[in-house]
Amino acid sequence: MKIVFPSNKTELLIFLFFIILYGANAWFIAEDFRIVYDDRIPWDGYFSFDNRAIVQTGGGFERHPLSNYFFDCIRDFALWISGNRYDSVFRLILSLFSTVVISLANVQIFKYLNNIIQLPIKISLLILAFYGLFVTNILLSFTPETYTYTLLFLSIFYYYSAKKIQEDKPISFGATIFGSVFIGGLTITNIVKVYIPFLFEKKIFWNWKKLGMAVAKIATSVVVFVFLFMLRLNFNFQNFLNKTEEQYDKFSQPKVTPLWDMIYSWFFGGNILFPSLVIRDYHNKKGFEYKALFMDVYTSVIPYFFIGLILLLMIWSVFKNYRNKLIWILVMTFLFDILVHCVLKFGLHTSYIYGGHFVFVYPLLIGWLFYSYRDKSLTLSLFYGLLLIMTIYLGINNYYRLTEFYQFLETYYR
């Protein structure tokens, strides 16, 4: 309970701050507009999020194998509060759930910065403020999606595993099963990330007993996961293989946008800094036409420079801390997403929606960079000033784009 929830006054204040900040935005959008949930819009109302499909069915089983059980509970609770009506109250409950979840995820980032890296509190708060303004956090704080809850569960698990590795203690059976079912259950590829920290337990490959125990934990969690997954499929595994192939063909085809710009503007940048927005015409295949909002690539040199600077800081952090095994846990989880989206090109054309799978890596690597210069006050001050300027720019840019989003809602979703 101390790991998951705020455990001191500072963490509680951080949690309440983000509840108020994100909650005001979520309340405004859910109360006044129907974009969060409209029964006529099956997908892609804004930025390719599949809100209605996720809320009603948990999404496709081939990508989100156990999320239907999870979202059934959330939907039923929201319907109970709204009197079994899909109205503004229903939307509001869904959005406030997301607000609480993203606020808790931000607390996990602060816990990591403060307790694992042990940065001065003013540095931890600045990094958290920078992270809290990311596009992913803003959008997921009012969006009922698998990515919303994935971001929380990954943030919890990586803080927990870092704490255990730092204390030279093994990751527990319960945490391994929890991670595989909740993280892998919401997005099947993320189950790999649950097992990455095991590679860095102390002397894991030099102690047969430790290695055997780790294998037993992983095997048990896989058995539990597979059993629950097959139960949902009615043990028809061939259907899963067919749907997986179909989804890969659908979401990995090359688009008009150059490959390098999709990677830079959407995978790396779109999760942090809003680019310009474009409106497209869509229909629900049943005669209802609607407007959908998507992200364009960056159109000026400043955003490219901004994202390049963040990537440079992250690479610099890895270089300065290359002997730190906690760094490599973060790097490996990030590289896994780069493999899936940038190399295999799965969903690359809308990769800005996948930030919940990896965006927590950014502030943690920046935190480790500050740690590596903890004894050099001048360099530390320069980094602090640079990050402060970047935070101000990020806030101004994302607020401006958010007002464009409000205008879109006012025009088409009142």
CSV table of C-alpha atoms in Angstrom, one decimal:
chain,number,residue,atom,x,y,z
A,1,MET,CA,0.0,0.0,0.0
A,2,LYS,CA,2.9,2.4,0.7
A,3,ILE,CA,4.4,1.7,-2.7
A,4,VAL,CA,1.1,2.2,-4.6
A,5,PHE,CA,-0.4,5.2,-2.8
A,6,PRO,CA,1.1,8.5,-1.4
A,7,SER,CA,2.9,7.6,1.8
A,8,ASN,CA,3.9,11.0,3.1
A,9,LYS,CA,2.7,14.6,3.1
A,10,THR,CA,4.8,15.6,0.0
A,11,GLU,CA,3.5,12.7,-2.1
A,12,LEU,CA,-0.1,13.4,-1.0
A,13,LEU,CA,0.2,17.1,-2.0
A,14,ILE,CA,1.6,16.0,-5.4
A,15,PHE,CA,-1.3,13.6,-5.8
A,16,LEU,CA,-3.9,16.3,-4.9
A,17,PHE,CA,-2.2,18.8,-7.1
A,18,PHE,CA,-2.5,16.6,-10.2
A,19,ILE,CA,-6.0,15.6,-9.3
A,20,ILE,CA,-7.0,19.2,-9.3
A,21,LEU,CA,-5.0,20.1,-12.5
A,22,TYR,CA,-6.0,17.1,-14.6
A,23,GLY,CA,-9.4,16.8,-12.9
A,24,ALA,CA,-10.5,20.3,-13.9
A,25,ASN,CA,-9.6,19.5,-17.5
A,26,ALA,CA,-11.3,16.1,-17.4
A,27,TRP,CA,-14.5,17.6,-15.8
A,28,PHE,CA,-14.7,20.3,-18.5
A,29,ILE,CA,-14.3,17.9,-21.4
A,30,ALA,CA,-16.6,15.1,-20.0
A,31,GLU,CA,-19.3,17.5,-18.8
A,32,ASP,CA,-19.7,19.7,-21.8
A,33,PHE,CA,-18.7,17.5,-24.8
A,34,ARG,CA,-19.4,13.9,-26.0
A,35,ILE,CA,-15.9,13.1,-27.2
A,36,VAL,CA,-15.0,10.8,-24.3
A,37,TYR,CA,-17.8,8.5,-25.0
A,38,ASP,CA,-20.3,8.6,-27.9
A,39,ASP,CA,-22.1,5.4,-28.8
A,40,ARG,CA,-22.1,6.3,-32.5
A,41,ILE,CA,-18.3,6.7,-32.7
A,42,PRO,CA,-16.5,3.3,-32.5
A,43,TRP,CA,-12.9,4.6,-32.9
A,44,ASP,CA,-10.6,7.4,-33.7
A,45,GLY,CA,-12.7,10.4,-32.4
A,46,TYR,CA,-9.4,12.0,-31.3
A,47,PHE,CA,-5.8,10.9,-31.8
A,48,SER,CA,-6.9,7.3,-32.7
A,49,PHE,CA,-8.0,6.4,-29.2
A,50,ASP,CA,-10.7,3.6,-29.3
A,51,ASN,CA,-12.7,4.8,-26.3
A,52,ARG,CA,-16.0,3.2,-27.0
A,53,ALA,CA,-14.5,-0.1,-28.0
A,54,ILE,CA,-12.3,-0.2,-25.0
A,55,VAL,CA,-15.1,0.7,-22.6
A,56,GLN,CA,-17.5,-1.8,-24.1
A,57,THR,CA,-15.3,-4.8,-24.9
A,58,GLY,CA,-11.8,-4.0,-23.5
A,59,GLY,CA,-10.5,-3.9,-27.1
A,60,GLY,CA,-9.4,-6.7,-29.4
A,61,PHE,CA,-8.3,-9.8,-27.5
A,62,GLU,CA,-5.3,-10.2,-29.8
A,63,ARG,CA,-3.8,-7.0,-28.4
A,64,HIS,CA,-5.6,-6.6,-25.0
A,65,PRO,CA,-6.2,-10.2,-23.9
A,66,LEU,CA,-7.6,-9.6,-20.4
A,67,SER,CA,-8.7,-6.0,-20.5
A,68,ASN,CA,-12.4,-6.8,-21.0
A,69,TYR,CA,-12.6,-8.1,-17.4
A,70,PHE,CA,-11.0,-4.9,-16.2
A,71,PHE,CA,-13.2,-2.5,-18.2
A,72,ASP,CA,-16.4,-4.4,-17.5
A,73,CYS,CA,-16.0,-3.4,-13.8
A,74,ILE,CA,-15.2,0.2,-14.7
A,75,ARG,CA,-18.1,0.5,-17.1
A,76,ASP,CA,-20.6,-1.2,-14.8
A,77,PHE,CA,-19.6,1.2,-11.9
A,78,ALA,CA,-19.9,4.2,-14.2
A,79,LEU,CA,-23.4,3.0,-15.3
A,80,TRP,CA,-24.4,2.4,-11.7
A,81,ILE,CA,-23.5,6.0,-10.8
A,82,SER,CA,-25.2,7.4,-14.0
A,83,GLY,CA,-28.4,5.5,-13.5
A,84,ASN,CA,-27.7,3.2,-16.4
A,85,ARG,CA,-27.5,6.1,-18.9
A,86,TYR,CA,-24.6,6.8,-21.3
A,87,ASP,CA,-24.7,10.5,-20.4
A,88,SER,CA,-22.4,13.2,-19.1
A,89,VAL,CA,-22.3,11.6,-15.7
A,90,PHE,CA,-21.2,8.3,-17.3
A,91,ARG,CA,-18.4,10.2,-19.2
A,92,LEU,CA,-17.4,12.1,-16.1
A,93,ILE,CA,-16.9,8.9,-14.0
A,94,LEU,CA,-14.8,7.3,-16.8
A,95,SER,CA,-12.7,10.5,-17.1
A,96,LEU,CA,-12.2,11.0,-13.3
A,97,PHE,CA,-11.0,7.4,-13.1
A,98,SER,CA,-8.4,8.3,-15.6
A,99,THR,CA,-7.5,11.4,-13.7
A,100,VAL,CA,-6.9,9.5,-10.5
A,101,VAL,CA,-4.9,6.8,-12.3
A,102,ILE,CA,-2.5,9.3,-14.1
A,103,SER,CA,-2.1,11.3,-10.9
A,104,LEU,CA,-1.1,8.1,-9.1
A,105,ALA,CA,1.3,7.2,-11.9
A,106,ASN,CA,2.9,10.7,-11.4
A,107,VAL,CA,3.4,9.9,-7.7
A,108,GLN,CA,5.2,6.8,-8.7
A,109,ILE,CA,7.6,8.8,-10.8
A,110,PHE,CA,8.3,11.1,-7.8
A,111,LYS,CA,8.8,8.1,-5.6
A,112,TYR,CA,11.4,6.8,-8.0
A,113,LEU,CA,13.2,10.2,-8.3
A,114,ASN,CA,13.1,10.8,-4.6
A,115,ASN,CA,13.6,7.3,-3.1
A,116,ILE,CA,15.6,5.4,-5.7
A,117,ILE,CA,17.7,8.1,-7.3
A,118,GLN,CA,17.5,10.2,-4.1
A,119,LEU,CA,17.6,13.6,-5.9
A,120,PRO,CA,17.1,16.9,-4.0
A,121,ILE,CA,13.4,17.5,-3.7
A,122,LYS,CA,13.5,20.7,-5.9
A,123,ILE,CA,15.0,18.8,-8.7
A,124,SER,CA,12.6,15.9,-8.3
A,125,LEU,CA,9.6,18.4,-8.4
A,126,LEU,CA,11.0,20.1,-11.5
A,127,ILE,CA,11.4,16.8,-13.4
A,128,LEU,CA,7.9,15.8,-12.3
A,129,ALA,CA,6.4,19.1,-13.5
A,130,PHE,CA,8.2,18.6,-16.8
A,131,TYR,CA,6.8,15.1,-17.1
A,132,GLY,CA,3.3,16.1,-15.9
A,133,LEU,CA,3.0,18.4,-18.9
A,134,PHE,CA,3.7,15.6,-21.5
A,135,VAL,CA,1.1,15.1,-24.1
A,136,THR,CA,0.6,11.5,-23.0
A,137,ASN,CA,-0.2,12.5,-19.4
A,138,ILE,CA,-2.6,15.3,-20.5
A,139,LEU,CA,-4.5,13.1,-22.9
A,140,LEU,CA,-4.7,10.0,-20.8
A,141,SER,CA,-5.8,12.0,-17.7
A,142,PHE,CA,-9.3,12.2,-19.2
A,143,THR,CA,-9.3,9.2,-21.6
A,144,PRO,CA,-10.6,5.7,-20.7
A,145,GLU,CA,-8.1,3.6,-22.5
A,146,THR,CA,-5.8,0.6,-21.9
A,147,TYR,CA,-2.8,2.9,-22.1
A,148,THR,CA,-4.0,4.9,-19.1
A,149,TYR,CA,-3.9,2.0,-16.8
A,150,THR,CA,-0.8,0.4,-18.4
A,151,LEU,CA,1.1,3.6,-17.5
A,152,LEU,CA,0.1,3.3,-13.9
A,153,PHE,CA,0.9,-0.5,-13.6
A,154,LEU,CA,4.2,-0.1,-15.4
A,155,SER,CA,5.2,2.9,-13.2
A,156,ILE,CA,4.3,0.9,-10.1
A,157,PHE,CA,6.1,-2.3,-11.2
A,158,TYR,CA,9.3,-0.5,-12.3
A,159,TYR,CA,9.5,1.5,-9.0
A,160,TYR,CA,8.9,-1.7,-7.0
A,161,SER,CA,11.5,-3.7,-9.0
A,162,ALA,CA,14.0,-0.9,-8.7
A,163,LYS,CA,13.5,-0.8,-5.0
A,164,LYS,CA,14.0,-4.6,-4.7
A,165,ILE,CA,17.1,-4.6,-6.8
A,166,GLN,CA,18.6,-1.7,-4.9
A,167,GLU,CA,18.0,-3.6,-1.7
A,168,ASP,CA,19.4,-6.8,-3.2
A,169,LYS,CA,16.1,-8.5,-2.6
A,170,PRO,CA,14.2,-10.8,-5.1
A,171,ILE,CA,11.0,-9.7,-6.9
A,172,SER,CA,8.2,-11.7,-5.3
A,173,PHE,CA,5.9,-14.3,-6.8
A,174,GLY,CA,2.9,-12.1,-6.2
A,175,ALA,CA,4.4,-9.1,-8.0
A,176,THR,CA,5.5,-11.3,-11.0
A,177,ILE,CA,1.9,-12.7,-11.4
A,178,PHE,CA,0.4,-9.2,-10.8
A,179,GLY,CA,2.7,-7.8,-13.5
A,180,SER,CA,2.0,-10.5,-16.1
A,181,VAL,CA,-1.8,-10.4,-15.6
A,182,PHE,CA,-2.4,-6.7,-15.2
A,183,ILE,CA,0.4,-5.3,-17.5
A,184,GLY,CA,0.4,-8.1,-20.1
A,185,GLY,CA,-3.4,-8.5,-19.8
A,186,LEU,CA,-3.9,-4.9,-20.9
A,187,THR,CA,-1.4,-5.0,-23.8
A,188,ILE,CA,0.1,-8.5,-24.6
A,189,THR,CA,3.5,-7.3,-25.8
A,190,ASN,CA,4.2,-5.5,-22.5
A,191,ILE,CA,4.4,-8.8,-20.6
A,192,VAL,CA,8.0,-8.9,-21.8
A,193,LYS,CA,8.7,-5.8,-19.7
A,194,VAL,CA,7.6,-7.6,-16.5
A,195,TYR,CA,10.5,-10.1,-16.9
A,196,ILE,CA,13.3,-7.6,-17.8
A,197,PRO,CA,14.1,-6.7,-14.1
A,198,PHE,CA,14.8,-10.3,-13.4
A,199,LEU,CA,18.0,-10.1,-15.5
A,200,PHE,CA,19.4,-7.6,-13.1
A,201,GLU,CA,18.8,-9.3,-9.8
A,202,LYS,CA,22.1,-9.7,-7.8
A,203,LYS,CA,24.2,-12.6,-9.1
A,204,ILE,CA,21.2,-14.2,-10.8
A,205,PHE,CA,23.3,-16.0,-13.4
A,206,TRP,CA,25.9,-17.2,-10.8
A,207,ASN,CA,23.6,-18.8,-8.3
A,208,TRP,CA,21.5,-21.8,-9.5
A,209,LYS,CA,19.1,-21.5,-6.7
A,210,LYS,CA,18.3,-17.8,-7.5
A,211,LEU,CA,18.1,-18.6,-11.2
A,212,GLY,CA,15.8,-21.5,-10.6
A,213,MET,CA,13.5,-19.4,-8.4
A,214,ALA,CA,13.4,-16.6,-11.0
A,215,VAL,CA,12.5,-19.2,-13.7
A,216,ALA,CA,9.8,-20.6,-11.4
A,217,LYS,CA,8.2,-17.2,-10.8
A,218,ILE,CA,8.2,-16.4,-14.5
A,219,ALA,CA,6.9,-19.8,-15.5
A,220,THR,CA,4.1,-19.6,-12.9
A,221,SER,CA,3.1,-16.1,-14.0
A,222,VAL,CA,3.1,-17.3,-17.7
A,223,VAL,CA,0.9,-20.3,-16.8
A,224,VAL,CA,-1.6,-18.1,-15.0
A,225,PHE,CA,-1.6,-15.5,-17.8
A,226,VAL,CA,-2.0,-18.2,-20.5
A,227,PHE,CA,-4.8,-19.9,-18.7
A,228,LEU,CA,-6.8,-16.7,-18.2
A,229,PHE,CA,-6.2,-15.8,-21.8
A,230,MET,CA,-7.2,-19.2,-23.2
A,231,LEU,CA,-10.3,-19.0,-21.0
A,232,ARG,CA,-11.3,-15.9,-22.8
A,233,LEU,CA,-10.6,-17.4,-26.2
A,234,ASN,CA,-12.6,-20.6,-25.3
A,235,PHE,CA,-9.3,-22.3,-25.9
A,236,ASN,CA,-9.4,-21.5,-29.6
A,237,PHE,CA,-5.8,-20.4,-30.0
A,238,GLN,CA,-5.9,-20.5,-33.8
A,239,ASN,CA,-8.3,-17.6,-33.7
A,240,PHE,CA,-5.7,-15.5,-31.8
A,241,LEU,CA,-3.0,-16.3,-34.4
A,242,ASN,CA,-5.3,-15.3,-37.3
A,243,LYS,CA,-6.3,-12.1,-35.7
A,244,THR,CA,-2.7,-11.2,-34.7
A,245,GLU,CA,-1.6,-11.6,-38.3
A,246,GLU,CA,-4.5,-9.5,-39.5
A,247,GLN,CA,-3.8,-6.7,-37.0
A,248,TYR,CA,-0.1,-6.7,-37.9
A,249,ASP,CA,-0.8,-6.4,-41.6
A,250,LYS,CA,-3.3,-3.6,-40.9
A,251,PHE,CA,-1.1,-1.5,-38.6
A,252,SER,CA,2.3,-1.9,-40.1
A,253,GLN,CA,1.7,-0.8,-43.7
A,254,PRO,CA,3.8,2.2,-44.8
A,255,LYS,CA,2.1,5.5,-44.9
A,256,VAL,CA,2.6,8.7,-47.0
A,257,THR,CA,4.6,10.4,-44.2
A,258,PRO,CA,8.3,9.6,-44.4
A,259,LEU,CA,9.4,6.8,-42.0
A,260,TRP,CA,12.0,9.0,-40.2
A,261,ASP,CA,9.4,11.7,-39.5
A,262,MET,CA,6.9,9.3,-38.1
A,263,ILE,CA,9.5,8.0,-35.7
A,264,TYR,CA,10.8,11.5,-34.8
A,265,SER,CA,7.5,13.5,-34.7
A,266,TRP,CA,5.1,10.8,-33.4
A,267,PHE,CA,7.0,8.0,-31.6
A,268,PHE,CA,9.6,10.2,-29.8
A,269,GLY,CA,7.9,13.6,-30.0
A,270,GLY,CA,4.2,13.1,-30.1
A,271,ASN,CA,4.1,11.7,-26.6
A,272,ILE,CA,5.8,14.8,-25.2
A,273,LEU,CA,5.2,17.9,-27.3
A,274,PHE,CA,2.0,18.6,-29.2
A,275,PRO,CA,2.6,19.1,-33.0
A,276,SER,CA,-0.1,20.8,-35.1
A,277,LEU,CA,-3.4,19.1,-35.4
A,278,VAL,CA,-5.4,18.0,-38.5
A,279,ILE,CA,-9.1,17.2,-38.9
A,280,ARG,CA,-10.3,14.3,-41.0
A,281,ASP,CA,-13.7,13.0,-42.1
A,282,TYR,CA,-14.7,9.6,-40.7
A,283,HIS,CA,-17.8,7.4,-40.6
A,284,ASN,CA,-18.9,4.5,-38.4
A,285,LYS,CA,-19.8,2.2,-41.4
A,286,LYS,CA,-23.5,2.6,-40.4
A,287,GLY,CA,-24.1,5.9,-42.0
A,288,PHE,CA,-23.0,8.2,-39.3
A,289,GLU,CA,-20.3,10.7,-40.3
A,290,TYR,CA,-18.1,12.5,-37.9
A,291,LYS,CA,-14.9,14.6,-37.6
A,292,ALA,CA,-11.7,13.0,-36.2
A,293,LEU,CA,-8.6,14.8,-34.9
A,294,PHE,CA,-5.1,13.6,-35.5
A,295,MET,CA,-1.5,14.9,-35.0
A,296,ASP,CA,0.5,16.2,-37.9
A,297,VAL,CA,4.3,16.0,-38.0
A,298,TYR,CA,6.3,19.0,-36.7
A,299,THR,CA,6.4,21.9,-39.1
A,300,SER,CA,9.1,24.1,-37.6
A,301,VAL,CA,12.7,23.6,-36.5
A,302,ILE,CA,12.0,24.4,-32.8
A,303,PRO,CA,10.0,21.2,-31.9
A,304,TYR,CA,12.6,19.1,-33.7
A,305,PHE,CA,15.4,20.7,-31.7
A,306,PHE,CA,13.4,20.4,-28.5
A,307,ILE,CA,12.8,16.6,-28.9
A,308,GLY,CA,16.4,16.2,-30.1
A,309,LEU,CA,17.6,17.9,-26.9
A,310,ILE,CA,15.5,15.5,-24.7
A,311,LEU,CA,16.9,12.5,-26.6
A,312,LEU,CA,20.4,13.8,-26.2
A,313,LEU,CA,19.9,14.2,-22.4
A,314,MET,CA,18.7,10.6,-22.2
A,315,ILE,CA,21.6,9.2,-24.2
A,316,TRP,CA,24.0,11.3,-22.1
A,317,SER,CA,22.4,9.9,-19.0
A,318,VAL,CA,23.0,6.3,-20.2
A,319,PHE,CA,26.6,7.1,-21.1
A,320,LYS,CA,27.2,8.6,-17.7
A,321,ASN,CA,25.5,5.8,-15.7
A,322,TYR,CA,26.4,2.8,-17.9
A,323,ARG,CA,27.5,0.8,-14.9
A,324,ASN,CA,24.2,1.2,-13.2
A,325,LYS,CA,21.9,-1.8,-13.8
A,326,LEU,CA,18.8,0.2,-13.0
A,327,ILE,CA,19.6,2.4,-16.0
A,328,TRP,CA,19.7,-0.7,-18.3
A,329,ILE,CA,16.3,-1.9,-17.1
A,330,LEU,CA,14.9,1.4,-18.4
A,331,VAL,CA,16.9,1.3,-21.6
A,332,MET,CA,15.8,-2.3,-22.4
A,333,THR,CA,12.1,-1.5,-21.9
A,334,PHE,CA,12.4,1.5,-24.1
A,335,LEU,CA,14.4,-0.4,-26.8
A,336,PHE,CA,11.6,-3.0,-26.8
A,337,ASP,CA,9.1,-0.4,-27.8
A,338,ILE,CA,11.5,1.0,-30.4
A,339,LEU,CA,11.7,-2.5,-31.8
A,340,VAL,CA,7.9,-3.0,-31.9
A,341,HIS,CA,7.0,0.4,-33.3
A,342,CYS,CA,10.0,1.8,-35.2
A,343,VAL,CA,11.6,-1.4,-36.5
A,344,LEU,CA,8.6,-3.6,-37.0
A,345,LYS,CA,6.5,-0.5,-37.6
A,346,PHE,CA,3.4,-1.7,-35.7
A,347,GLY,CA,1.1,1.3,-35.3
A,348,LEU,CA,3.9,3.7,-36.1
A,349,HIS,CA,1.5,6.1,-38.0
A,350,THR,CA,-0.3,6.6,-34.7
A,351,SER,CA,2.6,5.9,-32.3
A,352,TYR,CA,1.8,9.0,-30.3
A,353,ILE,CA,-1.0,7.0,-28.6
A,354,TYR,CA,1.4,4.4,-27.3
A,355,GLY,CA,3.2,6.7,-24.8
A,356,GLY,CA,1.6,4.9,-21.9
A,357,HIS,CA,3.9,2.0,-22.6
A,358,PHE,CA,7.2,3.8,-22.3
A,359,VAL,CA,6.9,7.5,-21.6
A,360,PHE,CA,7.8,7.1,-17.9
A,361,VAL,CA,11.3,6.2,-19.0
A,362,TYR,CA,12.0,9.9,-20.0
A,363,PRO,CA,11.9,11.5,-16.6
A,364,LEU,CA,13.7,8.7,-14.9
A,365,LEU,CA,16.6,8.8,-17.3
A,366,ILE,CA,16.8,12.6,-16.9
A,367,GLY,CA,16.7,12.0,-13.2
A,368,TRP,CA,19.7,9.7,-13.4
A,369,LEU,CA,21.5,12.3,-15.5
A,370,PHE,CA,21.1,14.8,-12.6
A,371,TYR,CA,22.3,12.1,-10.2
A,372,SER,CA,25.5,11.6,-12.2
A,373,TYR,CA,26.5,15.3,-11.7
A,374,ARG,CA,25.4,15.5,-8.0
A,375,ASP,CA,28.9,16.6,-6.9
A,376,LYS,CA,29.2,19.3,-9.5
A,377,SER,CA,27.1,22.2,-8.5
A,378,LEU,CA,27.7,24.4,-11.5
A,379,THR,CA,26.8,21.7,-14.0
A,380,LEU,CA,23.8,20.8,-11.9
A,381,SER,CA,22.6,24.4,-11.9
A,382,LEU,CA,23.0,24.6,-15.7
A,383,PHE,CA,20.9,21.4,-16.1
A,384,TYR,CA,18.3,22.8,-13.7
A,385,GLY,CA,18.1,26.0,-15.7
A,386,LEU,CA,17.9,24.2,-19.0
A,387,LEU,CA,15.1,21.9,-17.8
A,388,LEU,CA,13.2,24.9,-16.3
A,389,ILE,CA,13.3,26.7,-19.7
A,390,MET,CA,12.2,23.4,-21.4
A,391,THR,CA,9.3,23.0,-18.9
A,392,ILE,CA,8.1,26.5,-19.6
A,393,TYR,CA,8.2,26.0,-23.4
A,394,LEU,CA,6.5,22.6,-23.1
A,395,GLY,CA,3.7,24.1,-20.9
A,396,ILE,CA,3.1,27.0,-23.3
A,397,ASN,CA,3.1,24.9,-26.4
A,398,ASN,CA,0.9,22.1,-25.0
A,399,TYR,CA,-1.6,24.6,-23.5
A,400,TYR,CA,-1.9,26.4,-26.9
A,401,ARG,CA,-2.6,23.1,-28.7
A,402,LEU,CA,-5.0,22.1,-26.0
A,403,THR,CA,-7.0,25.2,-26.7
A,404,GLU,CA,-7.1,24.1,-30.4
A,405,PHE,CA,-8.5,20.8,-29.1
A,406,TYR,CA,-11.2,22.6,-27.1
A,407,GLN,CA,-12.1,24.5,-30.3
A,408,PHE,CA,-12.5,21.2,-32.1
A,409,LEU,CA,-14.8,19.9,-29.4
A,410,GLU,CA,-16.8,23.2,-29.4
A,411,THR,CA,-17.3,23.0,-33.1
A,412,TYR,CA,-18.1,19.2,-33.6
A,413,TYR,CA,-18.8,17.6,-30.2
A,414,ARG,CA,-20.9,20.0,-28.1
